[in-house]
Amino acid sequence: MSTEVNLKQGLRKLEYPICAKEALYKIYDLICSRITSIKNMDLALDLMAEFVFYEVDRRGHKRAQSLSPLQELQLVKILYEYFDTLTSESGRNTVFLSLFSGTTINSRLGVLTKFISMGIGIPSTKILSSASAWMQQLGNTSPNSCKFAEGLIQDYFHFYVSSTEKITALPEISLEFTANFLTAIAENYYNTSNKKTTTLPPSKFIFPPQKLLETVTLWISQNTSLCIAAQQKQAVLPPGAIAMEATTPIAGLLKWCILAPIYRQDSKEYTDLHLALLNSIMEIPKSTPPKAVCAQHLTSSINPILTFVNDLKNKQEKKFSEIINEDALQLSLDRFAQAIQVIASVNAMYGHTDDLYHQIKILPFNKLMNIIQNNYKNKVVVL
């Protein structure tokens, strides 16, 4: 107890941000030593809240005023220098996951986004590797990961558009981080149930900025293994931690390409991205069981297509025969069918595949989709 008191009293004598820098070294000793305890972890969490993020005072009460913009920038710089010099990947990830845990991330997301934005800009492979492990452990499609990804998009595709060459080179810095980042990005667009980000309005499709679309297309076109990279290399985690399986961005990005025609998003990048995704899927190594594309994720394109058909029928009073021959609808269905066909051909689909094939029956007629349905029906009969 006296050691804990002495430690805190010593740090309180230091001005911010020096106390934050010193606290990080103490935190590492507490949670990364060979012998750890609940007491050490609790003390480390106290140090984070009081001396690193300046969230509570010496009595543990929430501060009326958090970090000033200047203090936040000072902290981001300290975090960058600290993590970029840590040689132990296990220790680095242990501290990172503790600083930005699922229970504290809401109040620390702004610092995290600026910190990783700096890790992209300078850049730092070590920091992005830890950020990748963090996204994977919290879930790369989770609300926190999606908010984090949106923050980086704001930085590099809205605020600092002249610095896009930095993020264009992202796969060269960290392939695994880019893959997890892509999965979160895919969730943020062409998604009506936008509870995942606070910056995007609900019940409305949001389309990716053109420069982001171009960058994503370039990434995947240049590296067919990018989409599954996060599944190929396991992060080094703290002892006893259970590694979470990464969700690939394939289904989410395919949804962009499938729905783009019916929402009059006619950028040629959607065609290029669709082709790049199909090429990537063809290169997926066989795994048992399959883990690259979830069948349930693919079904998320069905309702928007049906809504499009109903809108044409009700608002424009078109006959169903006219609607079926709509070029935009048929292109959308062609892309959907091509995706299912290629994914099935390399046995990369997992989950409720029967449900997917059952649901696509309610879609308007499309020649290729009809062939896929018949092939699946025959396969099931043979089995």
Short mmCIF file of C-alpha atoms in Angstrom, two decimals:
data_model
loop_
_atom_site.label_atom_id
_atom_site.label_comp_id
_atom_site.label_asym_id
_atom_site.label_seq_id
_atom_site.Cartn_x
_atom_site.Cartn_y
_atom_site.Cartn_z
CA MET A 1 0.00 0.00 0.00
CA SER A 2 2.84 2.36 0.86
CA THR A 3 4.49 1.58 -2.48
CA GLU A 4 1.28 2.56 -4.29
CA VAL A 5 0.99 5.80 -2.34
CA ASN A 6 4.65 6.66 -2.91
CA LEU A 7 4.32 5.95 -6.63
CA LYS A 8 1.30 8.22 -7.04
CA GLN A 9 2.80 10.97 -4.87
CA GLY A 10 5.98 10.91 -6.94
CA LEU A 11 4.02 11.28 -10.20
CA ARG A 12 1.91 14.10 -8.74
CA LYS A 13 5.02 16.17 -8.27
CA LEU A 14 5.55 16.19 -12.04
CA GLU A 15 3.88 18.58 -14.46
CA TYR A 16 1.72 17.29 -17.29
CA PRO A 17 2.72 15.76 -19.72
CA ILE A 18 5.94 14.59 -17.99
CA CYS A 19 3.85 12.66 -15.48
CA ALA A 20 2.10 10.87 -18.37
CA LYS A 21 5.42 9.81 -19.85
CA GLU A 22 6.70 8.48 -16.53
CA ALA A 23 3.37 6.76 -15.79
CA LEU A 24 3.59 4.76 -19.04
CA TYR A 25 6.87 3.18 -17.91
CA LYS A 26 5.35 2.33 -14.51
CA ILE A 27 2.27 0.86 -16.21
CA TYR A 28 4.46 -1.41 -18.33
CA ASP A 29 6.27 -2.70 -15.24
CA LEU A 30 2.97 -3.38 -13.47
CA ILE A 31 1.18 -5.32 -16.24
CA CYS A 32 4.02 -6.82 -18.28
CA SER A 33 6.17 -8.31 -15.54
CA ARG A 34 6.46 -12.08 -15.21
CA ILE A 35 4.28 -12.05 -12.11
CA THR A 36 1.16 -9.93 -12.47
CA SER A 37 -1.77 -9.57 -10.10
CA ILE A 38 -5.20 -7.99 -9.94
CA LYS A 39 -3.75 -5.43 -7.55
CA ASN A 40 -1.08 -4.43 -10.09
CA MET A 41 -3.66 -4.19 -12.85
CA ASP A 42 -5.93 -2.00 -10.72
CA LEU A 43 -3.01 0.29 -9.92
CA ALA A 44 -2.09 0.48 -13.61
CA LEU A 45 -5.66 1.46 -14.49
CA ASP A 46 -5.56 4.18 -11.80
CA LEU A 47 -2.33 5.56 -13.30
CA MET A 48 -3.87 5.63 -16.77
CA ALA A 49 -6.93 7.54 -15.63
CA GLU A 50 -5.14 10.08 -13.42
CA PHE A 51 -1.74 10.66 -15.02
CA VAL A 52 -2.03 9.63 -18.68
CA PHE A 53 -5.53 10.68 -19.75
CA TYR A 54 -6.08 13.21 -16.94
CA GLU A 55 -9.64 11.91 -16.42
CA VAL A 56 -9.74 11.85 -12.59
CA ASP A 57 -8.16 13.83 -9.76
CA ARG A 58 -6.08 12.46 -6.88
CA ARG A 59 -9.25 11.41 -5.05
CA GLY A 60 -10.54 9.47 -8.04
CA HIS A 61 -13.26 12.00 -8.83
CA LYS A 62 -13.98 12.80 -12.45
CA ARG A 63 -12.33 16.04 -13.53
CA ALA A 64 -14.62 18.86 -14.62
CA GLN A 65 -12.22 19.64 -17.46
CA SER A 66 -10.32 16.99 -19.39
CA LEU A 67 -7.21 17.47 -21.50
CA SER A 68 -6.85 20.77 -23.34
CA PRO A 69 -6.14 20.59 -27.10
CA LEU A 70 -2.46 21.33 -26.40
CA GLN A 71 -2.21 18.66 -23.70
CA GLU A 72 -3.92 16.17 -26.02
CA LEU A 73 -1.32 16.82 -28.72
CA GLN A 74 1.46 16.48 -26.15
CA LEU A 75 0.00 13.14 -25.05
CA VAL A 76 -0.26 11.91 -28.65
CA LYS A 77 3.42 12.73 -29.19
CA ILE A 78 4.40 10.92 -25.96
CA LEU A 79 2.33 7.87 -26.92
CA TYR A 80 3.96 7.78 -30.35
CA GLU A 81 7.50 7.98 -28.98
CA TYR A 82 6.72 5.42 -26.25
CA PHE A 83 5.12 2.73 -28.44
CA ASP A 84 7.50 3.21 -31.36
CA THR A 85 10.47 2.38 -29.13
CA LEU A 86 8.97 -0.67 -27.38
CA THR A 87 10.69 -3.75 -28.77
CA SER A 88 8.45 -6.41 -27.19
CA GLU A 89 5.37 -6.95 -29.35
CA SER A 90 3.59 -8.75 -26.52
CA GLY A 91 4.32 -5.92 -24.09
CA ARG A 92 3.36 -3.27 -26.63
CA ASN A 93 0.01 -4.93 -27.35
CA THR A 94 -0.65 -5.53 -23.64
CA VAL A 95 -0.23 -1.85 -22.78
CA PHE A 96 -2.12 -0.70 -25.90
CA LEU A 97 -5.13 -2.91 -25.16
CA SER A 98 -5.14 -1.74 -21.54
CA LEU A 99 -4.96 1.96 -22.40
CA PHE A 100 -7.78 1.71 -24.95
CA SER A 101 -9.99 -1.00 -23.49
CA GLY A 102 -13.58 -1.58 -24.50
CA THR A 103 -14.82 0.05 -21.29
CA THR A 104 -12.80 3.27 -21.65
CA ILE A 105 -12.57 3.79 -25.41
CA ASN A 106 -15.55 6.18 -25.68
CA SER A 107 -13.71 8.86 -23.70
CA ARG A 108 -10.33 8.08 -25.26
CA LEU A 109 -11.29 7.65 -28.90
CA GLY A 110 -10.19 11.16 -29.87
CA VAL A 111 -6.70 10.57 -28.50
CA LEU A 112 -6.51 7.14 -30.13
CA THR A 113 -7.53 8.48 -33.56
CA LYS A 114 -4.93 11.27 -33.45
CA PHE A 115 -2.31 8.83 -32.18
CA ILE A 116 -2.87 6.33 -35.02
CA SER A 117 -3.20 9.15 -37.54
CA MET A 118 0.33 10.15 -36.53
CA GLY A 119 1.38 6.49 -36.82
CA ILE A 120 0.20 6.55 -40.44
CA GLY A 121 1.72 9.90 -41.26
CA ILE A 122 5.24 9.43 -39.89
CA PRO A 123 4.83 6.23 -40.15
CA SER A 124 5.28 3.44 -37.53
CA THR A 125 4.81 -0.24 -38.29
CA LYS A 126 4.90 -1.09 -34.56
CA ILE A 127 2.07 1.28 -33.67
CA LEU A 128 -0.13 0.17 -36.56
CA SER A 129 0.50 -3.47 -35.63
CA SER A 130 -0.80 -2.80 -32.11
CA ALA A 131 -3.76 -0.85 -33.51
CA SER A 132 -4.55 -3.85 -35.71
CA ALA A 133 -4.51 -6.17 -32.70
CA TRP A 134 -6.80 -3.73 -30.87
CA MET A 135 -9.33 -3.62 -33.73
CA GLN A 136 -9.33 -7.39 -33.97
CA GLN A 137 -9.79 -7.97 -30.24
CA LEU A 138 -12.63 -5.44 -29.96
CA GLY A 139 -14.09 -6.67 -33.27
CA ASN A 140 -13.19 -4.95 -36.52
CA THR A 141 -16.91 -4.44 -37.31
CA SER A 142 -17.73 -3.22 -33.78
CA PRO A 143 -19.08 0.31 -33.21
CA ASN A 144 -15.77 1.36 -31.62
CA SER A 145 -13.70 0.15 -34.59
CA CYS A 146 -16.08 1.80 -37.03
CA LYS A 147 -15.98 5.14 -35.18
CA PHE A 148 -12.19 4.91 -35.09
CA ALA A 149 -12.02 4.19 -38.84
CA GLU A 150 -14.34 7.11 -39.58
CA GLY A 151 -12.04 9.39 -37.58
CA LEU A 152 -9.06 8.37 -39.73
CA ILE A 153 -11.11 8.89 -42.89
CA GLN A 154 -12.00 12.38 -41.71
CA ASP A 155 -8.29 13.10 -41.20
CA TYR A 156 -6.98 11.77 -44.50
CA PHE A 157 -9.89 12.16 -46.92
CA HIS A 158 -11.61 15.32 -45.68
CA PHE A 159 -9.28 17.49 -43.58
CA TYR A 160 -5.82 16.75 -44.97
CA VAL A 161 -6.59 15.77 -48.55
CA SER A 162 -3.12 16.87 -49.66
CA SER A 163 -1.63 14.06 -47.52
CA THR A 164 -3.43 11.14 -49.16
CA GLU A 165 -0.13 9.72 -50.45
CA LYS A 166 0.60 8.79 -46.83
CA ILE A 167 -2.47 6.61 -46.53
CA THR A 168 -2.09 5.28 -50.08
CA ALA A 169 1.11 3.58 -48.87
CA LEU A 170 -0.62 2.08 -45.82
CA PRO A 171 -0.46 -1.61 -46.94
CA GLU A 172 3.32 -1.28 -47.25
CA ILE A 173 3.52 -0.17 -43.60
CA SER A 174 1.11 -2.71 -42.12
CA LEU A 175 -0.87 -5.16 -44.22
CA GLU A 176 -2.81 -6.52 -41.22
CA PHE A 177 -3.86 -3.08 -40.00
CA THR A 178 -4.98 -2.11 -43.51
CA ALA A 179 -7.12 -5.27 -43.72
CA ASN A 180 -8.84 -4.60 -40.39
CA PHE A 181 -9.22 -0.92 -41.28
CA LEU A 182 -10.86 -1.92 -44.58
CA THR A 183 -13.39 -4.11 -42.78
CA ALA A 184 -14.42 -1.20 -40.54
CA ILE A 185 -14.52 1.20 -43.53
CA ALA A 186 -16.80 -1.17 -45.42
CA GLU A 187 -19.29 -1.13 -42.52
CA ASN A 188 -19.51 2.67 -42.54
CA TYR A 189 -20.94 3.01 -46.05
CA TYR A 190 -23.95 1.60 -47.93
CA ASN A 191 -25.40 0.83 -44.52
CA THR A 192 -28.84 2.07 -43.45
CA SER A 193 -28.51 0.83 -39.86
CA ASN A 194 -25.76 3.30 -39.07
CA LYS A 195 -25.56 2.80 -35.32
CA LYS A 196 -21.85 2.11 -35.73
CA THR A 197 -20.67 5.69 -36.08
CA THR A 198 -21.80 8.87 -34.43
CA THR A 199 -20.78 11.04 -37.36
CA LEU A 200 -23.06 9.43 -39.94
CA PRO A 201 -26.83 10.08 -39.94
CA PRO A 202 -29.15 7.06 -39.43
CA SER A 203 -31.59 5.60 -41.95
CA LYS A 204 -29.75 6.96 -44.95
CA PHE A 205 -27.16 5.46 -47.26
CA ILE A 206 -23.81 7.19 -47.07
CA PHE A 207 -21.47 6.72 -50.01
CA PRO A 208 -17.68 6.63 -49.68
CA PRO A 209 -15.81 9.75 -50.81
CA GLN A 210 -14.42 9.37 -54.33
CA LYS A 211 -10.80 9.57 -53.15
CA LEU A 212 -11.42 6.87 -50.55
CA LEU A 213 -13.06 4.67 -53.19
CA GLU A 214 -10.04 5.15 -55.46
CA THR A 215 -7.63 4.34 -52.64
CA VAL A 216 -9.47 1.17 -51.58
CA THR A 217 -9.61 0.02 -55.21
CA LEU A 218 -5.89 0.67 -55.64
CA TRP A 219 -5.01 -1.22 -52.45
CA ILE A 220 -6.92 -4.35 -53.42
CA SER A 221 -5.93 -4.23 -57.10
CA GLN A 222 -2.26 -4.15 -56.16
CA ASN A 223 -2.43 -6.87 -53.49
CA THR A 224 -4.78 -9.82 -53.88
CA SER A 225 -3.89 -11.12 -50.40
CA LEU A 226 -4.78 -7.88 -48.60
CA CYS A 227 -8.37 -8.78 -47.74
CA ILE A 228 -7.41 -11.92 -45.81
CA ALA A 229 -4.14 -10.56 -44.35
CA ALA A 230 -5.53 -10.14 -40.82
CA GLN A 231 -6.54 -13.82 -40.80
CA GLN A 232 -3.12 -14.98 -41.93
CA LYS A 233 -1.03 -13.58 -39.07
CA GLN A 234 -2.02 -13.87 -35.43
CA ALA A 235 -1.29 -10.91 -33.17
CA VAL A 236 0.96 -11.50 -30.15
CA LEU A 237 -1.37 -11.02 -27.20
CA PRO A 238 -0.99 -10.88 -23.40
CA PRO A 239 -0.70 -14.28 -21.69
CA GLY A 240 -4.10 -15.90 -21.33
CA ALA A 241 -5.81 -13.65 -23.88
CA ILE A 242 -8.01 -15.37 -26.46
CA ALA A 243 -7.29 -14.20 -30.01
CA MET A 244 -10.40 -13.09 -31.88
CA GLU A 245 -10.84 -14.10 -35.52
CA ALA A 246 -10.75 -11.17 -37.93
CA THR A 247 -13.70 -10.54 -40.24
CA THR A 248 -12.49 -9.90 -43.79
CA PRO A 249 -13.69 -6.80 -45.68
CA ILE A 250 -14.80 -8.88 -48.68
CA ALA A 251 -18.57 -9.03 -48.02
CA GLY A 252 -18.76 -5.36 -47.00
CA LEU A 253 -16.89 -4.11 -50.07
CA LEU A 254 -18.85 -6.41 -52.38
CA LYS A 255 -21.98 -4.73 -51.01
CA TRP A 256 -20.64 -1.37 -52.20
CA CYS A 257 -20.22 -2.74 -55.71
CA ILE A 258 -23.56 -4.57 -55.75
CA LEU A 259 -25.63 -1.61 -54.57
CA ALA A 260 -23.77 1.17 -56.43
CA PRO A 261 -25.75 0.80 -59.71
CA ILE A 262 -29.18 1.07 -58.10
CA TYR A 263 -28.10 4.18 -56.20
CA ARG A 264 -26.78 5.80 -59.38
CA GLN A 265 -23.18 5.66 -58.15
CA ASP A 266 -21.64 5.23 -61.59
CA SER A 267 -17.95 5.80 -60.81
CA LYS A 268 -15.81 3.38 -62.83
CA GLU A 269 -13.97 2.53 -59.59
CA TYR A 270 -16.91 0.34 -58.56
CA THR A 271 -16.35 -1.83 -61.63
CA ASP A 272 -12.61 -1.93 -60.95
CA LEU A 273 -13.16 -2.69 -57.25
CA HIS A 274 -15.60 -5.49 -58.06
CA LEU A 275 -13.07 -7.08 -60.43
CA ALA A 276 -10.26 -6.67 -57.88
CA LEU A 277 -12.40 -8.34 -55.19
CA LEU A 278 -13.25 -11.28 -57.47
CA ASN A 279 -9.54 -11.71 -58.27
CA SER A 280 -8.73 -11.59 -54.56
CA ILE A 281 -11.36 -14.21 -53.78
CA MET A 282 -9.91 -16.52 -56.45
CA GLU A 283 -6.54 -16.37 -54.63
CA ILE A 284 -7.91 -17.30 -51.19
CA PRO A 285 -6.09 -20.40 -49.93
CA LYS A 286 -8.29 -23.36 -49.03
CA SER A 287 -9.09 -23.62 -45.32
CA THR A 288 -11.16 -26.06 -43.30
CA PRO A 289 -13.58 -24.81 -42.25
CA PRO A 290 -13.91 -21.82 -44.60
CA LYS A 291 -13.55 -18.44 -42.88
CA ALA A 292 -13.21 -15.74 -45.55
CA VAL A 293 -16.82 -14.69 -46.31
CA CYS A 294 -19.88 -15.02 -44.07
CA ALA A 295 -23.04 -16.00 -45.95
CA GLN A 296 -25.16 -13.85 -43.62
CA HIS A 297 -23.09 -10.77 -44.49
CA LEU A 298 -23.80 -11.34 -48.18
CA THR A 299 -27.56 -11.36 -47.56
CA SER A 300 -27.40 -7.72 -46.40
CA SER A 301 -27.58 -6.63 -50.06
CA ILE A 302 -30.96 -8.27 -50.62
CA ASN A 303 -33.30 -5.85 -48.81
CA PRO A 304 -31.87 -2.70 -50.48
CA ILE A 305 -32.39 -4.32 -53.90
CA LEU A 306 -35.99 -5.21 -53.03
CA THR A 307 -36.56 -1.68 -51.73
CA PHE A 308 -35.27 -0.30 -55.04
CA VAL A 309 -37.72 -2.51 -56.94
CA ASN A 310 -40.66 -1.47 -54.74
CA ASP A 311 -39.77 2.20 -55.15
CA LEU A 312 -39.81 1.85 -58.94
CA LYS A 313 -43.12 0.06 -58.76
CA ASN A 314 -44.86 2.43 -56.32
CA LYS A 315 -43.29 5.83 -56.96
CA GLN A 316 -42.67 5.61 -60.69
CA GLU A 317 -45.61 3.26 -61.34
CA LYS A 318 -43.60 1.01 -63.61
CA LYS A 319 -44.77 -2.45 -64.59
CA PHE A 320 -42.81 -5.34 -63.11
CA SER A 321 -41.71 -6.43 -66.60
CA GLU A 322 -40.15 -2.98 -67.11
CA ILE A 323 -38.49 -3.01 -63.70
CA ILE A 324 -36.80 -6.38 -64.31
CA ASN A 325 -35.16 -5.03 -67.45
CA GLU A 326 -33.76 -1.96 -65.71
CA ASP A 327 -30.04 -1.83 -66.59
CA ALA A 328 -29.06 -0.72 -63.08
CA LEU A 329 -30.99 -3.56 -61.48
CA GLN A 330 -29.54 -6.22 -63.79
CA LEU A 331 -25.99 -4.92 -63.27
CA SER A 332 -26.54 -5.07 -59.52
CA LEU A 333 -27.86 -8.63 -59.73
CA ASP A 334 -25.03 -9.65 -62.09
CA ARG A 335 -22.42 -8.46 -59.60
CA PHE A 336 -24.23 -10.19 -56.74
CA ALA A 337 -24.40 -13.46 -58.68
CA GLN A 338 -20.76 -13.24 -59.78
CA ALA A 339 -19.68 -12.75 -56.19
CA ILE A 340 -21.63 -15.78 -54.94
CA GLN A 341 -20.37 -17.88 -57.85
CA VAL A 342 -16.69 -17.09 -57.29
CA ILE A 343 -16.89 -17.41 -53.49
CA ALA A 344 -18.58 -20.80 -53.83
CA SER A 345 -16.06 -21.97 -56.43
CA VAL A 346 -13.16 -21.61 -53.98
CA ASN A 347 -15.17 -22.83 -50.97
CA ALA A 348 -14.59 -19.57 -49.07
CA MET A 349 -18.09 -19.17 -47.62
CA TYR A 350 -19.08 -20.04 -44.07
CA GLY A 351 -22.23 -19.71 -41.99
CA HIS A 352 -25.82 -20.32 -43.09
CA THR A 353 -25.26 -20.86 -46.81
CA ASP A 354 -28.65 -22.54 -47.22
CA ASP A 355 -30.30 -19.39 -45.92
CA LEU A 356 -28.43 -17.26 -48.48
CA TYR A 357 -29.54 -19.42 -51.40
CA HIS A 358 -33.08 -19.48 -50.04
CA GLN A 359 -33.21 -15.68 -49.74
CA ILE A 360 -31.86 -14.90 -53.21
CA LYS A 361 -34.92 -16.71 -54.61
CA ILE A 362 -37.02 -13.64 -53.78
CA LEU A 363 -34.86 -11.37 -55.94
CA PRO A 364 -36.05 -10.35 -59.44
CA PHE A 365 -35.07 -12.69 -62.25
CA ASN A 366 -31.47 -12.60 -63.42
CA LYS A 367 -29.96 -15.18 -65.79
CA LEU A 368 -26.72 -15.72 -63.90
CA MET A 369 -28.43 -15.79 -60.50
CA ASN A 370 -30.87 -18.38 -61.86
CA ILE A 371 -27.98 -20.59 -63.02
CA ILE A 372 -26.36 -20.32 -59.55
CA GLN A 373 -29.60 -21.29 -57.84
CA ASN A 374 -30.04 -24.32 -60.10
CA ASN A 375 -26.43 -25.41 -59.61
CA TYR A 376 -26.81 -25.22 -55.85
CA LYS A 377 -30.10 -27.10 -55.98
CA ASN A 378 -28.49 -29.88 -58.04
CA LYS A 379 -25.50 -30.02 -55.71
CA VAL A 380 -27.76 -30.44 -52.68
CA VAL A 381 -29.72 -33.21 -54.44
CA VAL A 382 -26.49 -35.05 -55.35
CA LEU A 383 -25.25 -34.85 -51.75
#
